[in-house]
CSV table of C-alpha atoms and ligand atoms in Angstrom, one decimal:
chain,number,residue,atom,x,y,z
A,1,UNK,CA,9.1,-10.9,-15.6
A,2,UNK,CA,8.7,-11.3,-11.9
A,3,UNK,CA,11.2,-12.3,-10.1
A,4,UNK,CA,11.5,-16.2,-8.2
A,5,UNK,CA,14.5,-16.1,-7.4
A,6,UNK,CA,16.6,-12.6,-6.7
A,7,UNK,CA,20.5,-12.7,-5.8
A,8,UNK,CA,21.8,-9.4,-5.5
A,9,UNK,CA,25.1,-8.8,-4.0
A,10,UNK,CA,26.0,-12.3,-2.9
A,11,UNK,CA,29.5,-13.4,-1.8
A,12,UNK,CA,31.0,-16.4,-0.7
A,13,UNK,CA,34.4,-16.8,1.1
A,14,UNK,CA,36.4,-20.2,1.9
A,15,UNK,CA,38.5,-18.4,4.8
A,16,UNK,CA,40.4,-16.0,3.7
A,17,UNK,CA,39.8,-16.7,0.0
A,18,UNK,CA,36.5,-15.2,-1.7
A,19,UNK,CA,34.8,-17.5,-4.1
A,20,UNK,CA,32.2,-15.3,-5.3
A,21,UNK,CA,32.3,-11.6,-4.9
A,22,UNK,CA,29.4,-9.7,-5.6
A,23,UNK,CA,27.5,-11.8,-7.8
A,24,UNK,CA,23.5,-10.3,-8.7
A,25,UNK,CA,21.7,-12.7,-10.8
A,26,UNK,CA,17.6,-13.7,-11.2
A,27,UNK,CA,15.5,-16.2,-12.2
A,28,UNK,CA,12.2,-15.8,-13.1
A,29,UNK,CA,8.9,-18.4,-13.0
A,30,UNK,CA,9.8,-20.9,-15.5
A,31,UNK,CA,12.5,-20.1,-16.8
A,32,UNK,CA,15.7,-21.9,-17.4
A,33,UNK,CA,18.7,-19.7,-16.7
A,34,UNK,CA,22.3,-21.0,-17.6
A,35,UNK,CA,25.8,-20.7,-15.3
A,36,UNK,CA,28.5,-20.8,-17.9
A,37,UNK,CA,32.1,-20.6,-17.0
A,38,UNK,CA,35.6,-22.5,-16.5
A,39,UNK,CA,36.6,-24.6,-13.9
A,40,UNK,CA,37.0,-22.9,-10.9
A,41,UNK,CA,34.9,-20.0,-11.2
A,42,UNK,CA,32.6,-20.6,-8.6
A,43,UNK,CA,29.5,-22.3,-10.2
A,44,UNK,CA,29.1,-24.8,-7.5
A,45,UNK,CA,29.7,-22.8,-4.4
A,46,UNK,CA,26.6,-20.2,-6.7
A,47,UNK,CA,24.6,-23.0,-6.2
A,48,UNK,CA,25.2,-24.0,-2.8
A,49,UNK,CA,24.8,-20.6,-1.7
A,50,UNK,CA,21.1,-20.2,-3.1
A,51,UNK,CA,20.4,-23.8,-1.7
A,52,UNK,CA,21.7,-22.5,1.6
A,53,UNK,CA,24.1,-26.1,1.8
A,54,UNK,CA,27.0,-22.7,1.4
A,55,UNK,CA,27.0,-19.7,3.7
A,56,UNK,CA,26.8,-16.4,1.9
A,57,UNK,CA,26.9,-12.9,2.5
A,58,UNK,CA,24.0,-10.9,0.6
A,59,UNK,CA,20.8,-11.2,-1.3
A,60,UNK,CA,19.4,-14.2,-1.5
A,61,UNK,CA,15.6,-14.0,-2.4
A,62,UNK,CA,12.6,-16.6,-3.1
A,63,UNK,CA,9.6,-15.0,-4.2
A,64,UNK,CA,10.8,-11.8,-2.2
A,65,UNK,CA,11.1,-14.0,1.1
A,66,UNK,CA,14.5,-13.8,2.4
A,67,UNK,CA,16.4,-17.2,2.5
A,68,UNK,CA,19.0,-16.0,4.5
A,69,UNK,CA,19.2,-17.6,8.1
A,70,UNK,CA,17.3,-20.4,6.8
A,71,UNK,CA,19.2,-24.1,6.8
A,72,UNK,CA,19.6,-25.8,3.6
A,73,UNK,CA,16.8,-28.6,4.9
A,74,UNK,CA,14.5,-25.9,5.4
A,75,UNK,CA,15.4,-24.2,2.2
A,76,UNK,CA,14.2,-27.5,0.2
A,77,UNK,CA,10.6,-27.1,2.0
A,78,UNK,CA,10.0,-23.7,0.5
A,79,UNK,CA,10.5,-25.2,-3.1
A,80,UNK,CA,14.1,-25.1,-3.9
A,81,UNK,CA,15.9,-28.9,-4.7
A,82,UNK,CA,19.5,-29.6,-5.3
A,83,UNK,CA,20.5,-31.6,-7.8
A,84,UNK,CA,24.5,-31.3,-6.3
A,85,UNK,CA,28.2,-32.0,-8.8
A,86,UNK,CA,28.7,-35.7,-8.3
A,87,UNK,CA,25.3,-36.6,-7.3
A,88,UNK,CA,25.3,-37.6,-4.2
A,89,UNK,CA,23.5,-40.7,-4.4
A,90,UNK,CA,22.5,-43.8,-2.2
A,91,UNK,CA,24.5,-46.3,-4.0
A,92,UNK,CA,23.5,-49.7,-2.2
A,93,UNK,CA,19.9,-48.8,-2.3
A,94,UNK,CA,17.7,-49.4,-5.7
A,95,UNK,CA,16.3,-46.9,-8.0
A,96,UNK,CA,12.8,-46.2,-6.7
A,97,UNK,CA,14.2,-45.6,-2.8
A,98,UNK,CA,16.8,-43.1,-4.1
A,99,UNK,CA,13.9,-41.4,-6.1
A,100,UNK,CA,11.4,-42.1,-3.2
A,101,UNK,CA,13.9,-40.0,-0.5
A,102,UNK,CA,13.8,-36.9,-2.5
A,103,UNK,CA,9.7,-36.7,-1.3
A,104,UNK,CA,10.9,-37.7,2.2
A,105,UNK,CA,9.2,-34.1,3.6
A,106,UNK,CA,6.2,-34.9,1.5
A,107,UNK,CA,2.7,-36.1,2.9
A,108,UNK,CA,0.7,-35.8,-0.2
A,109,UNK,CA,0.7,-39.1,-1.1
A,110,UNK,CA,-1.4,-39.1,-4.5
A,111,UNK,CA,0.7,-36.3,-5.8
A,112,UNK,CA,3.6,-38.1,-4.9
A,113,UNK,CA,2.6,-40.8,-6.9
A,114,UNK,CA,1.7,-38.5,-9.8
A,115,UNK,CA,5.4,-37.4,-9.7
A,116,UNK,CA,6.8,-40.4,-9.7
A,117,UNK,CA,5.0,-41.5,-12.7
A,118,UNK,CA,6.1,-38.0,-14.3
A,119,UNK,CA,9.8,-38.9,-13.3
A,120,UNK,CA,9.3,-42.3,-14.8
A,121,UNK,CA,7.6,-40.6,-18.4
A,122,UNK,CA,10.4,-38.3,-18.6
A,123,UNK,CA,13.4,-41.3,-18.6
A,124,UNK,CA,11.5,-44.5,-19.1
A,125,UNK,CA,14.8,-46.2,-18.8
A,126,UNK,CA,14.2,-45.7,-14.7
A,127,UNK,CA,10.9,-47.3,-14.5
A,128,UNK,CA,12.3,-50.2,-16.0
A,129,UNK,CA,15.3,-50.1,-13.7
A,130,UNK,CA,13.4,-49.5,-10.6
A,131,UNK,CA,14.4,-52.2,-8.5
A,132,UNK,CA,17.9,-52.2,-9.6
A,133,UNK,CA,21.1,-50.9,-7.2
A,134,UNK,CA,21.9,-47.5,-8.4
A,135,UNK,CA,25.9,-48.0,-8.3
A,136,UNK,CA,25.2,-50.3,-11.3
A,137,UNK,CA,23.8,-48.4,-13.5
A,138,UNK,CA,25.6,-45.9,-16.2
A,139,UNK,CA,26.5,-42.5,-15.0
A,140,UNK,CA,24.3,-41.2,-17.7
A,141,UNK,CA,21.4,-43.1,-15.6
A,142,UNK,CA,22.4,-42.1,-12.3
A,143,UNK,CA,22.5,-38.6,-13.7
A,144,UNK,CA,18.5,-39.5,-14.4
A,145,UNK,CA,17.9,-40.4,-10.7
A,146,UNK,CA,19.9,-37.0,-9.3
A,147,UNK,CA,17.4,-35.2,-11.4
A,148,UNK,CA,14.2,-37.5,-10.9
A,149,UNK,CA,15.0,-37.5,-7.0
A,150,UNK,CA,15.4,-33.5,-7.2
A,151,UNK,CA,11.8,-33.1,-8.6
A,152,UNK,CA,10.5,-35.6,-6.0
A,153,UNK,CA,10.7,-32.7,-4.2
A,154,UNK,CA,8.6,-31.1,-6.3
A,155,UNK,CA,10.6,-27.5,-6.7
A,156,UNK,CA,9.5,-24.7,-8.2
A,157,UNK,CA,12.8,-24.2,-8.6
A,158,UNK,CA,15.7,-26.9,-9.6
A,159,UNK,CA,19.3,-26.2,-9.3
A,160,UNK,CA,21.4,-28.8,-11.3
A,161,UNK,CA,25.0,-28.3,-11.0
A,162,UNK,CA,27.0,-29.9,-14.4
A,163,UNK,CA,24.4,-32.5,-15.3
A,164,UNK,CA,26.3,-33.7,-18.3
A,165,UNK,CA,29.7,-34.0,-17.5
A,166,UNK,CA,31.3,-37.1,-18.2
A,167,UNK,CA,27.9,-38.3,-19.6
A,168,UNK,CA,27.9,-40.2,-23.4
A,169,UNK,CA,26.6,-37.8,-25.9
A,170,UNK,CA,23.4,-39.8,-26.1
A,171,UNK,CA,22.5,-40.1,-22.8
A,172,UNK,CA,23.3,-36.5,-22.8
A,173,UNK,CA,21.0,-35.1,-25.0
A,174,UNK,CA,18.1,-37.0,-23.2
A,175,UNK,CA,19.4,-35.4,-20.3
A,176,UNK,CA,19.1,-31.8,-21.9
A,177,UNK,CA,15.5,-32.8,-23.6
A,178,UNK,CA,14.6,-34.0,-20.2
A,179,UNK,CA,15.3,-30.6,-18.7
A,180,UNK,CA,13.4,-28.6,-21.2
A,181,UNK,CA,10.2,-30.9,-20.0
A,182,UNK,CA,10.7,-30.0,-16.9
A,183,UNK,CA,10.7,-26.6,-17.2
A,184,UNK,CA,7.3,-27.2,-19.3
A,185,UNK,CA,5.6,-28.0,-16.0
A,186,UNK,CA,6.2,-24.5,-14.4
A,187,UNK,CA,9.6,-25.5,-12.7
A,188,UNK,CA,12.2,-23.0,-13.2
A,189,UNK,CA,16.0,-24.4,-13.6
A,190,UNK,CA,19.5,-22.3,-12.8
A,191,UNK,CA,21.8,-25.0,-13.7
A,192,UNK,CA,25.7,-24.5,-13.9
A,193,UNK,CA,27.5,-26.5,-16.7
A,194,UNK,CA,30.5,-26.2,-18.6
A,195,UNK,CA,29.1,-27.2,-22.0
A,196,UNK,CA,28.2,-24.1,-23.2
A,197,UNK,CA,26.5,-25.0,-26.3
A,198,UNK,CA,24.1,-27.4,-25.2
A,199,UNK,CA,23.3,-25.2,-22.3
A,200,UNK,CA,22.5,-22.1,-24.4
A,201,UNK,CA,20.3,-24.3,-27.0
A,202,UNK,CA,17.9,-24.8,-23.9
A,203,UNK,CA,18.3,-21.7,-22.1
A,204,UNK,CA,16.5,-18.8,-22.1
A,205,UNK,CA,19.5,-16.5,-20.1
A,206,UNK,CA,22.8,-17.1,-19.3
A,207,UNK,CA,25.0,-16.0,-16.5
A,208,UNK,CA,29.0,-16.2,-17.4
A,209,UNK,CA,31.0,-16.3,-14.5
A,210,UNK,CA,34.7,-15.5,-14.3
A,211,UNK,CA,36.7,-15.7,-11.3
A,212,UNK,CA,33.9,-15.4,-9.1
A,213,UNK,CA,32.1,-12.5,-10.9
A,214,UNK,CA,29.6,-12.1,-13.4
A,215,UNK,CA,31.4,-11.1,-16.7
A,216,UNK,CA,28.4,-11.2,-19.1
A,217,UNK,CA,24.9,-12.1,-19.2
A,218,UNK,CA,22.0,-11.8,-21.9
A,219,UNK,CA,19.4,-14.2,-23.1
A,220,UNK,CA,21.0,-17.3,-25.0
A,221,UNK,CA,20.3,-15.4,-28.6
A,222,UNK,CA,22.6,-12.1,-27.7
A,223,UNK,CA,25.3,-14.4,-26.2
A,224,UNK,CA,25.5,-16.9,-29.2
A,225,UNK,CA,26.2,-14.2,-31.2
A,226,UNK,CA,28.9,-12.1,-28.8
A,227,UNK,CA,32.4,-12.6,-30.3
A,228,UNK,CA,34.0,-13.1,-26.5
A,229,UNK,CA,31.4,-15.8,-26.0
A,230,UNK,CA,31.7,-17.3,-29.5
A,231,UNK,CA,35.7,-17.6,-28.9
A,232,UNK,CA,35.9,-18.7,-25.5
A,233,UNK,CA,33.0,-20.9,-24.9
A,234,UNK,CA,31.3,-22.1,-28.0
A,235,UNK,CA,35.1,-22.9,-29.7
A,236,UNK,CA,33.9,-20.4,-33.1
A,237,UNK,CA,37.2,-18.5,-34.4
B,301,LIG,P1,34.1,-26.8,-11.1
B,301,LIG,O1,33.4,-26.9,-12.4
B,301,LIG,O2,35.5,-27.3,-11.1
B,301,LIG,O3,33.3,-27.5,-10.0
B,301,LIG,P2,33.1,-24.3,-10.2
B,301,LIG,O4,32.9,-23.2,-11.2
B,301,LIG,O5,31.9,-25.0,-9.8
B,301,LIG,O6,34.2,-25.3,-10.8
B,301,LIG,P3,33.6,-23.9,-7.4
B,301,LIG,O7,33.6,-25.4,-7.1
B,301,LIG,O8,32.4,-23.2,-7.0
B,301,LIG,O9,33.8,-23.7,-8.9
B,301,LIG,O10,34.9,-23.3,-6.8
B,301,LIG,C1,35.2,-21.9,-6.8
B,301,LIG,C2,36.5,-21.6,-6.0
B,301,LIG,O11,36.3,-21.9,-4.6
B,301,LIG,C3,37.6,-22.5,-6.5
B,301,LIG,O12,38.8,-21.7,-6.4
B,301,LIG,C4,37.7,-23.6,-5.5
B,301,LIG,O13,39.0,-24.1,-5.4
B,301,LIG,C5,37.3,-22.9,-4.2
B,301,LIG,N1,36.5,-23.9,-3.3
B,301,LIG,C6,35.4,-24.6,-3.6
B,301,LIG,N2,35.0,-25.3,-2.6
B,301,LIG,C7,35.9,-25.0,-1.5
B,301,LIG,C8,36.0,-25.4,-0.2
B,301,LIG,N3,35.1,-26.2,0.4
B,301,LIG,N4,37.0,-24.9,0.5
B,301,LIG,C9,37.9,-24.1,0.0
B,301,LIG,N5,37.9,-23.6,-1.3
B,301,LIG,C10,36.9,-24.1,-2.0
């Protein structure tokens, strides 16, 4: 499969301490790719790094262009949106704006439109709270807008970093459905999450990092059924 995004190599240090030390990982057109691991193991500052909101040392590829000594503005120009941990939000200002500044670099007004409607189709529950203060919704919703303002950016690739935690379990599994839509339109998604099991049901690779490396990897099938995996992330004795 060719490659959209290539890491190879990549490694992040806070000072003195290294967050991510030689980490090689790829996402191909379309795909959905999976960051499993625990809390502290450098899923967020992954992200960061490929969104260029993180400076890294390394390999750091879109469609073979080099996204190294770009800034992160830049970065969401060439097709790659941030959905960031704790979403970062505009919490005084209504639905629809918060949605409407993820196409802020945008000039194509018609497909802007067209997106917004797709945003809308995939949780209806924003359409009808479009005029509504985001800090007043459910975090389950303002999950909804992190990811609907993401794709007003119209990647061709999304990162989404942890988009269930602390979400209720149905809001969550519209969440995960919603993702899997996405990625029907052509948009590839690396996401980082710590629920391993609903991760793997939609994606098609997973990346397990530990302590800032890459322990395992494989396509959702091999890793569902590797004992390591099963024990420490899925919960199966
Ligand atoms: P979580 O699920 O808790 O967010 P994570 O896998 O996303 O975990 P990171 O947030 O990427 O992990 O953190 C990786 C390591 O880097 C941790 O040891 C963390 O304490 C450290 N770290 C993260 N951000 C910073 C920062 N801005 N300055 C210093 N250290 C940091």
């Amino acid at each position: 499969m060719k490659a959209l995004l290539e890491v190879a190599g990549l490694s992040v240090w806070y000072g003195k301490a290294i967050a991510l030390e030689n980490v090689s990982l790829t996402v191909g057109e379309g795909e959905i790719v999976a960051v499993l691991g625990p809390n502290g193991a450098g899923k967020s500052t992954l992200l960061k790094a490929v969104s260029r909101m993180q400076p890294s040392q390394g390999t750091l590829a879109l469609r073979g262009v080099s996204l190294q000594g770009f800034p992160a503005h830049e970065v969401v120009g060439k097709g790659i949106c941030h959905c960031p941990e704790g979403r970062r939000l505009f919490p005084e200002l209504s639905v629809l704006k918060n949605l409407m500044l993820g196409a802020y670099l945008r000039r194509d007004r018609a497909e802007v439109e067209r997106d917004l409607e797709f945003v809308y189709a995939l949780f209806p529950i924003l359409r009808e709270r479009a005029g509504q203060i985001v800090s007043t919704l459910s975090g389950g919703q303002q999950q909804m807008v992190a990811i609907g303002r993401a794709l007003m950016g119209k990647p061709s690739l999304l990162l989404l970093d942890e988009p269930s935690v602390g979400i209720a379990h149905k809001l969550k599994m519209e969440i995960f459905d919603g993702i899997r839509k996405i990625r029907e339109t052509g948009t590839a998604i690396l996401m980082a999450e710590q629920d391993a099991q609903s991760a793997m049901r939609i994606a098609d690779r997973v990346y397990v990092l530990e302590h800032g490396h890459v322990g395992r990897e494989g396509t959702s099938a091999e890793l569902s059924k590797d004992d390591y995996i099963r024990q420490a992330y899925l919960g199966v004795a």
